[in-house]
PDB file of C-alpha atoms in Angstrom:
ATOM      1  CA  UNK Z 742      10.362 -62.229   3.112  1.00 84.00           C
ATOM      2  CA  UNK Z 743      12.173 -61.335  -0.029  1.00 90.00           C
ATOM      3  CA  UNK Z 744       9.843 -58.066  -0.248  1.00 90.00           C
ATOM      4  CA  UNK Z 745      11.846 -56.185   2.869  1.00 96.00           C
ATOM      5  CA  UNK Z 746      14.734 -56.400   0.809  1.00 96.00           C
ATOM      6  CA  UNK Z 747      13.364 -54.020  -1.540  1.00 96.00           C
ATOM      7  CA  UNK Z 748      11.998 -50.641  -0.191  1.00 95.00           C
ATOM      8  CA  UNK Z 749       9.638 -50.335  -3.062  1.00 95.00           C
ATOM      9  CA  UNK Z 750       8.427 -53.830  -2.325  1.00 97.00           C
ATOM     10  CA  UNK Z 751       7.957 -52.758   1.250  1.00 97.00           C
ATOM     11  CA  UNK Z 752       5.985 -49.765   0.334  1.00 96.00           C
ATOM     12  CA  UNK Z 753       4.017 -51.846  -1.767  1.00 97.00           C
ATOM     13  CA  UNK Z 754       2.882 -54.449   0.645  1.00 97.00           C
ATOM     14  CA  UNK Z 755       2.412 -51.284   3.544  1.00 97.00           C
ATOM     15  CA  UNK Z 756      -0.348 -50.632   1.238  1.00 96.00           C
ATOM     16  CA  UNK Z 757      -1.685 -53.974   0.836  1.00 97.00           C
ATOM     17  CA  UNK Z 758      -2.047 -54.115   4.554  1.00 97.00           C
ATOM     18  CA  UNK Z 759      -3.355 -50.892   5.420  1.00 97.00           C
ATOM     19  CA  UNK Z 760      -6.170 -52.149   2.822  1.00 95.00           C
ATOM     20  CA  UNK Z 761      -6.345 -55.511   4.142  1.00 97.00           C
ATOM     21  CA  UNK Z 762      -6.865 -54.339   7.936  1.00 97.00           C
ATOM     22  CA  UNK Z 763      -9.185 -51.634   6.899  1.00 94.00           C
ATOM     23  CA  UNK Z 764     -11.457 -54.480   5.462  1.00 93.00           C
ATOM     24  CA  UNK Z 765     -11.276 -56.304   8.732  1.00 95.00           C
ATOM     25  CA  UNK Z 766     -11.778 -53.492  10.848  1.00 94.00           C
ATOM     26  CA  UNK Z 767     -15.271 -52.425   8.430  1.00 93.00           C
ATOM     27  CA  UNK Z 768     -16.112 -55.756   9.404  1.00 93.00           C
ATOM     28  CA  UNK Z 769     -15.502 -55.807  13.383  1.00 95.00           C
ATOM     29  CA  UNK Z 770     -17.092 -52.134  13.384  1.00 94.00           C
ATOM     30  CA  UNK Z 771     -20.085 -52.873  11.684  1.00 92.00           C
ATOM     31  CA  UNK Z 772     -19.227 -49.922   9.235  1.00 88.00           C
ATOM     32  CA  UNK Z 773     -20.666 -50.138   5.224  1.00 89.00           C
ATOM     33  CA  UNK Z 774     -18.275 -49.440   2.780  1.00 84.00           C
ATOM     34  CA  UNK Z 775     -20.924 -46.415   1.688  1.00 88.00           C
ATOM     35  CA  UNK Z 776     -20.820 -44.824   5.408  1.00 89.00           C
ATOM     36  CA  UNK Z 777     -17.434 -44.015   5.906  1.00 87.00           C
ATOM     37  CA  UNK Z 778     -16.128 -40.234   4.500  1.00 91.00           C
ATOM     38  CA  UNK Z 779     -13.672 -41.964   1.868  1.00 92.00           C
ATOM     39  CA  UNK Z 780     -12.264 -38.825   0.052  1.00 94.00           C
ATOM     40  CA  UNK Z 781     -11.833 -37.202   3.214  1.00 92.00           C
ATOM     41  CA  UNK Z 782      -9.945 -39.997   4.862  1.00 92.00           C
ATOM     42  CA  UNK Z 783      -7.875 -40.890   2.071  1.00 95.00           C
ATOM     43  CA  UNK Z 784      -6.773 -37.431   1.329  1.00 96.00           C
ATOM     44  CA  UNK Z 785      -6.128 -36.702   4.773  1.00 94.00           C
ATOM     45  CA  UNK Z 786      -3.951 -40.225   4.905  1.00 96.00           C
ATOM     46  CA  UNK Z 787      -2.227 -38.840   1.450  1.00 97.00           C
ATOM     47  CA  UNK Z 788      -0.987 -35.668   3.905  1.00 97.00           C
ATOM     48  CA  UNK Z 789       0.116 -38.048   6.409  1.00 96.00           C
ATOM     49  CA  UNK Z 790       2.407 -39.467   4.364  1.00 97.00           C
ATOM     50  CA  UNK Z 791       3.439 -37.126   2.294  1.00 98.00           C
ATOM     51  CA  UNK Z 792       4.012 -35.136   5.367  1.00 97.00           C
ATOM     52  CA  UNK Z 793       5.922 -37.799   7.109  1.00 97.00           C
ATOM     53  CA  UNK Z 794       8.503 -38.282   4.265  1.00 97.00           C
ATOM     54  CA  UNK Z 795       8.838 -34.458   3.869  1.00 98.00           C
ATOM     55  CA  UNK Z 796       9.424 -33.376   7.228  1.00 98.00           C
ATOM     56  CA  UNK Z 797      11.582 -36.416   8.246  1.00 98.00           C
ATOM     57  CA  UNK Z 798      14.139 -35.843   5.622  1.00 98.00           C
ATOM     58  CA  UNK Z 799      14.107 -31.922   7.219  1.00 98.00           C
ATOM     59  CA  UNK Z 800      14.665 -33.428  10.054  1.00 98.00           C
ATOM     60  CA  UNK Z 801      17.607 -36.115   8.929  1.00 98.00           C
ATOM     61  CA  UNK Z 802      19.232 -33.502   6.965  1.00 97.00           C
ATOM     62  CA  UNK Z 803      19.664 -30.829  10.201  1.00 97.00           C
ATOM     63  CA  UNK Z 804      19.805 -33.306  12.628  1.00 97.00           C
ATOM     64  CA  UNK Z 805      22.012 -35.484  11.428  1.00 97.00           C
ATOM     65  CA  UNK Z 806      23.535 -35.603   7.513  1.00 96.00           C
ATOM     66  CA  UNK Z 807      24.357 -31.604   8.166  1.00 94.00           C
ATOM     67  CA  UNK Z 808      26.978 -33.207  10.892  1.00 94.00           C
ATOM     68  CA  UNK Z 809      27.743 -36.134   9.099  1.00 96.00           C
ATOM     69  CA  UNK Z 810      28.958 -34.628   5.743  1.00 94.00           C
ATOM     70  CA  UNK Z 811      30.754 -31.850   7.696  1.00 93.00           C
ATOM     71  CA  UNK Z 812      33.039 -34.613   8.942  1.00 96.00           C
ATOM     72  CA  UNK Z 813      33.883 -36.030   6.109  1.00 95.00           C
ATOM     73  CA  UNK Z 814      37.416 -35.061   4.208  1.00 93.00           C
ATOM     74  CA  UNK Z 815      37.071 -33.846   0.691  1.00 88.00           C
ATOM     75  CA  UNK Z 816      37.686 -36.877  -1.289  1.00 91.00           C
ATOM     76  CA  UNK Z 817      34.762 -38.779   0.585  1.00 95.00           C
ATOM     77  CA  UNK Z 818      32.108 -35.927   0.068  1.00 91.00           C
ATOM     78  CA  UNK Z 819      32.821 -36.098  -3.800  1.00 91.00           C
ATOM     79  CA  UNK Z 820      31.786 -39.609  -3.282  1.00 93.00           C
ATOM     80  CA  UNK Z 821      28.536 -39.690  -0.635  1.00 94.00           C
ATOM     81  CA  UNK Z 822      27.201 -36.505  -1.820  1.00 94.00           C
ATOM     82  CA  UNK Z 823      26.580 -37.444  -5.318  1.00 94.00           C
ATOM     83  CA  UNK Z 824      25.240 -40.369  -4.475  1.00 94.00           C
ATOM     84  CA  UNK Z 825      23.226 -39.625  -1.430  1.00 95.00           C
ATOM     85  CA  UNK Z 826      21.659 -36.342  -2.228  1.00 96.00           C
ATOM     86  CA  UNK Z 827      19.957 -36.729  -5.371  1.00 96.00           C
ATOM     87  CA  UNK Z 828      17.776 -39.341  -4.357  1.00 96.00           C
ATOM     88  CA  UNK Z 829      17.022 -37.677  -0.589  1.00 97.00           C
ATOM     89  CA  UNK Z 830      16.381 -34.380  -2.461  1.00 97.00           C
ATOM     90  CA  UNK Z 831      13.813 -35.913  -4.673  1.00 97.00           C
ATOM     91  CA  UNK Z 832      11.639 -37.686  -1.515  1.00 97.00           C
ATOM     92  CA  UNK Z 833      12.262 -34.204   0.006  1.00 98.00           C
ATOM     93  CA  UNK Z 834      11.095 -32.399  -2.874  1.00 97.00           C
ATOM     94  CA  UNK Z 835       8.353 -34.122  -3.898  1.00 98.00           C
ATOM     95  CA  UNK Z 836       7.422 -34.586  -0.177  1.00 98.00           C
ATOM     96  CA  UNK Z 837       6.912 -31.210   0.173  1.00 98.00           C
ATOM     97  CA  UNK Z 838       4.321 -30.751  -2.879  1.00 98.00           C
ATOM     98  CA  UNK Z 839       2.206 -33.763  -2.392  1.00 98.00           C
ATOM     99  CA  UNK Z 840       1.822 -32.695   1.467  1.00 98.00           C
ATOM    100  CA  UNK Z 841       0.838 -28.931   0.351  1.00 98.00           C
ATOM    101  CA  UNK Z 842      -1.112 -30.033  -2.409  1.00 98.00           C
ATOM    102  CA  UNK Z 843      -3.143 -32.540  -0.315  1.00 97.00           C
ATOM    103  CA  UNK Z 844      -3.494 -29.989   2.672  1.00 95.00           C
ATOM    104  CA  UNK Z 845      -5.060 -27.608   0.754  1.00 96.00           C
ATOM    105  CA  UNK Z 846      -7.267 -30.345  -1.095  1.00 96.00           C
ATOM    106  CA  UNK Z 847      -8.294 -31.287   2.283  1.00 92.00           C
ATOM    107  CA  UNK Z 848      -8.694 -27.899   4.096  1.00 93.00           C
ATOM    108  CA  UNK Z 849     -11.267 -27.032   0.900  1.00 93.00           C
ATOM    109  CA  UNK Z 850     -13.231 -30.369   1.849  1.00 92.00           C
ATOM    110  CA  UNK Z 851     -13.018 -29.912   5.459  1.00 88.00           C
ATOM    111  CA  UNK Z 852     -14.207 -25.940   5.213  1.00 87.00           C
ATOM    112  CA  UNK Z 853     -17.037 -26.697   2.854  1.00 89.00           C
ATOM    113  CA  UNK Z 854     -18.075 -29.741   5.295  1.00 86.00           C
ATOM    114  CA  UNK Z 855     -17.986 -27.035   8.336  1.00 83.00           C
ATOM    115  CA  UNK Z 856     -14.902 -28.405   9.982  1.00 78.00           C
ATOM    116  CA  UNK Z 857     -13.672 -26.628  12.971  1.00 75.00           C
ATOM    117  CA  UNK Z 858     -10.720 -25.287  13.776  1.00 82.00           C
ATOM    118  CA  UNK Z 859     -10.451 -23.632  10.028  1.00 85.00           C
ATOM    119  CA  UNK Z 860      -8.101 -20.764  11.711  1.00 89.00           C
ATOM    120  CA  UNK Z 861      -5.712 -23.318  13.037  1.00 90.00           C
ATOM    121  CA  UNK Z 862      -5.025 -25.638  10.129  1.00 90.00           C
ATOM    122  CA  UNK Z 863      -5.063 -22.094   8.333  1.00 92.00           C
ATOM    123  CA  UNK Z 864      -2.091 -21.135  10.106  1.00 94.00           C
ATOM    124  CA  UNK Z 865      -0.616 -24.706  10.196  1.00 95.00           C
ATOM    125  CA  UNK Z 866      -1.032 -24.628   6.219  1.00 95.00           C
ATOM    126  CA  UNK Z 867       0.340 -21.192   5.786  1.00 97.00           C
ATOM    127  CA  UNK Z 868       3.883 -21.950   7.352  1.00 98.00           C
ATOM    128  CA  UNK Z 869       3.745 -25.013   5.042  1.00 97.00           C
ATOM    129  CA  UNK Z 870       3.272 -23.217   2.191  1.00 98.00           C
ATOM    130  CA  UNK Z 871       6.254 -20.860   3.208  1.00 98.00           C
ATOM    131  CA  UNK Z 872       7.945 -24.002   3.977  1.00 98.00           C
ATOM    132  CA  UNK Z 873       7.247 -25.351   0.648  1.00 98.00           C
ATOM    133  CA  UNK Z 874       8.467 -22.381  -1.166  1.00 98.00           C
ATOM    134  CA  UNK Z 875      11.731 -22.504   0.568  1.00 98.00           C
ATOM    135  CA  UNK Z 876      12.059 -26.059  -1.087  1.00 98.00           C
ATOM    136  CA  UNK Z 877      11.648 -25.124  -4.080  1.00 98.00           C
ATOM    137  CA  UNK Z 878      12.927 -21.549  -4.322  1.00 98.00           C
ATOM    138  CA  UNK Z 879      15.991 -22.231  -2.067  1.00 98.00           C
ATOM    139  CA  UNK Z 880      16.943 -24.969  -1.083  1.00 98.00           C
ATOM    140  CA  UNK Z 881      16.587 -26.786  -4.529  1.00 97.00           C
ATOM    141  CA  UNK Z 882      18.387 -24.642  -6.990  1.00 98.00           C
ATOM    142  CA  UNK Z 883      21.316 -24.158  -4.128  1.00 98.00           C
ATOM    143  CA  UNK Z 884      21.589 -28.000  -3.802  1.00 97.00           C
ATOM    144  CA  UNK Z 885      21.452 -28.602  -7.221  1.00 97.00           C
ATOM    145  CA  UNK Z 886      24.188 -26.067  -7.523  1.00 97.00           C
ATOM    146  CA  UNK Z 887      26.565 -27.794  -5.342  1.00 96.00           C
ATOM    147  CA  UNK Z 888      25.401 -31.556  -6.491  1.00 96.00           C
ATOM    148  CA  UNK Z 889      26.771 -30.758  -9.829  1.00 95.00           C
ATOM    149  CA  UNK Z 890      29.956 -28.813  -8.169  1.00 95.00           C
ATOM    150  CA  UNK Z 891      30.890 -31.643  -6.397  1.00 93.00           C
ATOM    151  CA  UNK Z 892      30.290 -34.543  -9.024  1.00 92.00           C
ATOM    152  CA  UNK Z 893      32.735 -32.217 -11.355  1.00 93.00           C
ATOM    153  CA  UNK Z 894      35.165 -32.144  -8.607  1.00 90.00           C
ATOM    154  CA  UNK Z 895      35.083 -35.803  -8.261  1.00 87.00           C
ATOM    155  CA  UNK Z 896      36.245 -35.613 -11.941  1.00 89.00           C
ATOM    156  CA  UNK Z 897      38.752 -33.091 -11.000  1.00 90.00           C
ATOM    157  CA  UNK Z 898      37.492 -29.492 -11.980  1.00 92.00           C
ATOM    158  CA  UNK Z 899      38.084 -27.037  -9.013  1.00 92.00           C
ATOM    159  CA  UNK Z 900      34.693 -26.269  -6.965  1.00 90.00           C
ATOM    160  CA  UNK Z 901      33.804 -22.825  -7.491  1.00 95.00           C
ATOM    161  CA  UNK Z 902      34.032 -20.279  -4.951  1.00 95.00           C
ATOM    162  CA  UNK Z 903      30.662 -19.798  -4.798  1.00 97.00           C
ATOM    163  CA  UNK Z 904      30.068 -23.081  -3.844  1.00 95.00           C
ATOM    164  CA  UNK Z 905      30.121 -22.232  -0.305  1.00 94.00           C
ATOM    165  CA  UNK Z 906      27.609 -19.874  -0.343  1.00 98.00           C
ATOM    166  CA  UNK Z 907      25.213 -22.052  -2.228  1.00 97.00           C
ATOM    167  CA  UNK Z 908      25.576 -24.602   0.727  1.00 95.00           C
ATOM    168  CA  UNK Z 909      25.703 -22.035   3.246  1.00 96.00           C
ATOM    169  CA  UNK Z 910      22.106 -20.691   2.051  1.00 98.00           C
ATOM    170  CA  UNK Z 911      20.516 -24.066   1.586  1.00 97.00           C
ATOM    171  CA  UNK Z 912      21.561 -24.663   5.234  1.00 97.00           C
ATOM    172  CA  UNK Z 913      19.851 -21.618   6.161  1.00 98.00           C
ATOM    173  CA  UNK Z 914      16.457 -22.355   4.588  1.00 98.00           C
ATOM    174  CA  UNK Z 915      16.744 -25.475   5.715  1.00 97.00           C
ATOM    175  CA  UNK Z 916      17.090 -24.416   9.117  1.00 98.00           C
ATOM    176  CA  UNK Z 917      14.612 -21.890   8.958  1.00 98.00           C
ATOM    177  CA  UNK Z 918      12.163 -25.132   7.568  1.00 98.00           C
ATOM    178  CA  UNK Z 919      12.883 -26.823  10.621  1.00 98.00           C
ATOM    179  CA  UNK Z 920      12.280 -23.902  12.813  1.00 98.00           C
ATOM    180  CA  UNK Z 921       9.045 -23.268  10.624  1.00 98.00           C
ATOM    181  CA  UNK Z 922       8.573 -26.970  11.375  1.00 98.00           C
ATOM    182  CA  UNK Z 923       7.692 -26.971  14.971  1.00 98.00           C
ATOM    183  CA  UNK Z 924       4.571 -24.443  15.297  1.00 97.00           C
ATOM    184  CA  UNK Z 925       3.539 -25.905  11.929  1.00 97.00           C
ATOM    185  CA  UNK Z 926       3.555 -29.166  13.236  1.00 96.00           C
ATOM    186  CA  UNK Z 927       1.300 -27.746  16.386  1.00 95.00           C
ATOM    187  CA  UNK Z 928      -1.272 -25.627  14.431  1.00 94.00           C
ATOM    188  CA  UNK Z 929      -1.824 -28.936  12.280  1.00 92.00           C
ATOM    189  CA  UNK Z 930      -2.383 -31.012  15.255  1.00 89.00           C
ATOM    190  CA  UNK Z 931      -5.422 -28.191  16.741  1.00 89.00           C
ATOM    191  CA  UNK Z 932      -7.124 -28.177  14.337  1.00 81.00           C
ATOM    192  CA  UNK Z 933      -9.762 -30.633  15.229  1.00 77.00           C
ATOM    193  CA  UNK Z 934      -8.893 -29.377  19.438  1.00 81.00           C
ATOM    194  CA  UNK Z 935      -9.117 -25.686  18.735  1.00 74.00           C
ATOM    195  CA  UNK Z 936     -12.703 -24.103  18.275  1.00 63.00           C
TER     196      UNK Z 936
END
């Protein structure tokens, strides 16, 4: 199972599986390829995911890495945050845009269709948005800030003093994300229970 060891790989054959059990289950339903709503389905699947990877970094990064690199001495931050951040920055980032981008794609289809629950998903997609915007507006150029602060540190230039505050107001966004998160999360979810 050489393909586990490689999360790519993984992601890869997630796919191949989700198609390969969507052909069975066409076949044990009885449902033609040309009856199901395929653009709405896979769009809505596309916010899933995105969705999922976006708001469980938020989640790993107040829950858990804001503790974790606040234990660590100075010498090991230059180290994990370098190397960690980047990369969970860029899921988080682009996380965030696919999910908005596909919400909206899919609150457009759903409205024109006559879905219910349009005032719901409205709100749901609003604190998104905000959410979104905080990404990209705050947290972002903050952590960017203090990426490159600490990578020149490891190479022995002295962090700036403003180095706190960029951390200090990432933090806060982020925070204010995860608070953002949990009536988001809610108003998503009634949509389709909400009249």
């Amino acid at each position: 199972m050489k393909f586990l060891e490689d999360p790519y790989q993984t992601l890869g054959a997630g796919f191949a599986l989700a198609v390969g059990l969507i052909v069975v289950y066409l076949g044990m339903a009885g449902v033609g390829v040309g009856e199901a709503d395929w653009f709405g389905l896979v769009i809505r699947w596309v916010h899933f995911l995105a969705g999922i990877t976006w708001i469980g970094l938020l989640y790993f990064f107040n829950l858990i890495n804001a503790g974790f690199l606040k234990s660590l001495d100075g010498p090991t931050k230059n180290i994990v945050i370098p190397k960690l951040m980047p990369a969970a920055l860029n899921w988080f980032r682009h996380g965030a845009t696919v999910t908005v981008l596909a919400g909206i794609v899919l609150y457009g289809y759903l409205y024109a269709k006559g879905g219910t629950g349009a005032m719901a998903l409205g709100i749901g997609g609003l604190l998104g948005i905000i959410m979104m915007g905080n990404v990209h507006g705050v947290i972002w150029p903050n952590q960017k800030k203090v990426i490159a602060a600490v990578a020149a540190a490891a190479q022995g230039t002295p962090a700036p003093p403003e180095m706190a505050q960029w951390g200090k107001t990432a933090l806060y966004a982020s925070r204010i994300n995860f608070l953002l998160s949990i009536p988001m999360l809610f108003f998503m979810g009634a949509g389709s229970h909400l009249k």
